[in-house]
Amino acid sequence: MQGTVATFDAATRSGLLLLDDGTELSYPARAFDASGLRMLRLGQRVRVETDTTGAVVRVTLPTMT
């Protein structure tokens, strides 16, 4: 699924995403760390991977696999 970065705290490496349907979804530092990215910008489009419970496990750029 995809969404837009609503918040990103560089100190905690976590934040909040807005999914395309308007749902807010928070992501923890471990999901950001799994991406290999160094930072995210507000308004940036991202791809979100979740586990079977719906917890965010990875936040990456849409072009990354």
PDB file of C-alpha atoms in Angstrom:
ATOM      1  CA  MET A   1       0.000   0.000   0.000  1.00  0.00           C
ATOM      2  CA  GLN A   2       1.091   3.595  -0.401  1.00  0.00           C
ATOM      3  CA  GLY A   3       0.740   6.788   1.555  1.00  0.00           C
ATOM      4  CA  THR A   4       2.180  10.211   2.254  1.00  0.00           C
ATOM      5  CA  VAL A   5       4.517  11.228   5.069  1.00  0.00           C
ATOM      6  CA  ALA A   6       2.549  13.406   7.500  1.00  0.00           C
ATOM      7  CA  THR A   7       5.227  13.578  10.206  1.00  0.00           C
ATOM      8  CA  PHE A   8       8.802  12.390  10.600  1.00  0.00           C
ATOM      9  CA  ASP A   9      10.871  12.834  13.755  1.00  0.00           C
ATOM     10  CA  ALA A  10      14.556  12.470  12.869  1.00  0.00           C
ATOM     11  CA  ALA A  11      15.484  12.017  16.528  1.00  0.00           C
ATOM     12  CA  THR A  12      13.197   9.009  17.059  1.00  0.00           C
ATOM     13  CA  ARG A  13      13.130   7.915  13.367  1.00  0.00           C
ATOM     14  CA  SER A  14       9.359   7.386  13.607  1.00  0.00           C
ATOM     15  CA  GLY A  15       6.297   9.234  12.438  1.00  0.00           C
ATOM     16  CA  LEU A  16       2.847   9.213  10.916  1.00  0.00           C
ATOM     17  CA  LEU A  17       1.642   8.392   7.415  1.00  0.00           C
ATOM     18  CA  LEU A  18      -1.601   9.284   5.659  1.00  0.00           C
ATOM     19  CA  LEU A  19      -2.781   6.396   3.528  1.00  0.00           C
ATOM     20  CA  ASP A  20      -4.571   7.038   0.252  1.00  0.00           C
ATOM     21  CA  ASP A  21      -7.946   6.371   1.895  1.00  0.00           C
ATOM     22  CA  GLY A  22      -7.241   9.043   4.555  1.00  0.00           C
ATOM     23  CA  THR A  23      -6.358   6.609   7.341  1.00  0.00           C
ATOM     24  CA  GLU A  24      -3.547   7.681   9.662  1.00  0.00           C
ATOM     25  CA  LEU A  25      -0.913   5.022  10.275  1.00  0.00           C
ATOM     26  CA  SER A  26       2.039   5.428  12.629  1.00  0.00           C
ATOM     27  CA  TYR A  27       5.350   3.746  11.954  1.00  0.00           C
ATOM     28  CA  PRO A  28       8.057   2.865  14.477  1.00  0.00           C
ATOM     29  CA  ALA A  29      11.800   3.428  14.172  1.00  0.00           C
ATOM     30  CA  ARG A  30      12.403  -0.227  13.269  1.00  0.00           C
ATOM     31  CA  ALA A  31      10.169   0.128  10.172  1.00  0.00           C
ATOM     32  CA  PHE A  32      12.099   3.212   9.060  1.00  0.00           C
ATOM     33  CA  ASP A  33      15.453   1.533   9.821  1.00  0.00           C
ATOM     34  CA  ALA A  34      14.445  -1.492   7.698  1.00  0.00           C
ATOM     35  CA  SER A  35      14.156   0.797   4.670  1.00  0.00           C
ATOM     36  CA  GLY A  36      17.806   1.823   4.532  1.00  0.00           C
ATOM     37  CA  LEU A  37      16.729   5.442   4.053  1.00  0.00           C
ATOM     38  CA  ARG A  38      18.402   8.300   5.904  1.00  0.00           C
ATOM     39  CA  MET A  39      15.396  10.646   6.144  1.00  0.00           C
ATOM     40  CA  LEU A  40      11.862  11.316   4.949  1.00  0.00           C
ATOM     41  CA  ARG A  41      10.307  14.625   3.904  1.00  0.00           C
ATOM     42  CA  LEU A  42       6.800  15.802   4.753  1.00  0.00           C
ATOM     43  CA  GLY A  43       4.521  15.125   1.804  1.00  0.00           C
ATOM     44  CA  GLN A  44       6.803  12.442   0.358  1.00  0.00           C
ATOM     45  CA  ARG A  45       5.112   9.403  -1.174  1.00  0.00           C
ATOM     46  CA  VAL A  46       6.088   6.087   0.390  1.00  0.00           C
ATOM     47  CA  ARG A  47       5.304   2.415   0.101  1.00  0.00           C
ATOM     48  CA  VAL A  48       4.252   0.706   3.344  1.00  0.00           C
ATOM     49  CA  GLU A  49       4.739  -2.958   4.182  1.00  0.00           C
ATOM     50  CA  THR A  50       2.811  -4.477   7.092  1.00  0.00           C
ATOM     51  CA  ASP A  51       2.842  -7.826   8.854  1.00  0.00           C
ATOM     52  CA  THR A  52      -0.176 -10.079   9.385  1.00  0.00           C
ATOM     53  CA  THR A  53      -1.284  -8.031  12.401  1.00  0.00           C
ATOM     54  CA  GLY A  54      -1.238  -4.781  10.412  1.00  0.00           C
ATOM     55  CA  ALA A  55       1.878  -3.387  12.120  1.00  0.00           C
ATOM     56  CA  VAL A  56       4.181  -1.416   9.835  1.00  0.00           C
ATOM     57  CA  VAL A  57       7.416  -3.332   9.254  1.00  0.00           C
ATOM     58  CA  ARG A  58       8.978  -1.265   6.449  1.00  0.00           C
ATOM     59  CA  VAL A  59       8.570   2.182   4.931  1.00  0.00           C
ATOM     60  CA  THR A  60      10.310   2.666   1.572  1.00  0.00           C
ATOM     61  CA  LEU A  61      10.142   4.789  -1.536  1.00  0.00           C
ATOM     62  CA  PRO A  62       7.665   3.529  -4.133  1.00  0.00           C
ATOM     63  CA  THR A  63      10.524   2.822  -6.559  1.00  0.00           C
ATOM     64  CA  MET A  64      12.476   0.628  -4.102  1.00  0.00           C
ATOM     65  CA  THR A  65      11.913  -3.114  -3.823  1.00  0.00           C
TER      66      THR A  65
END
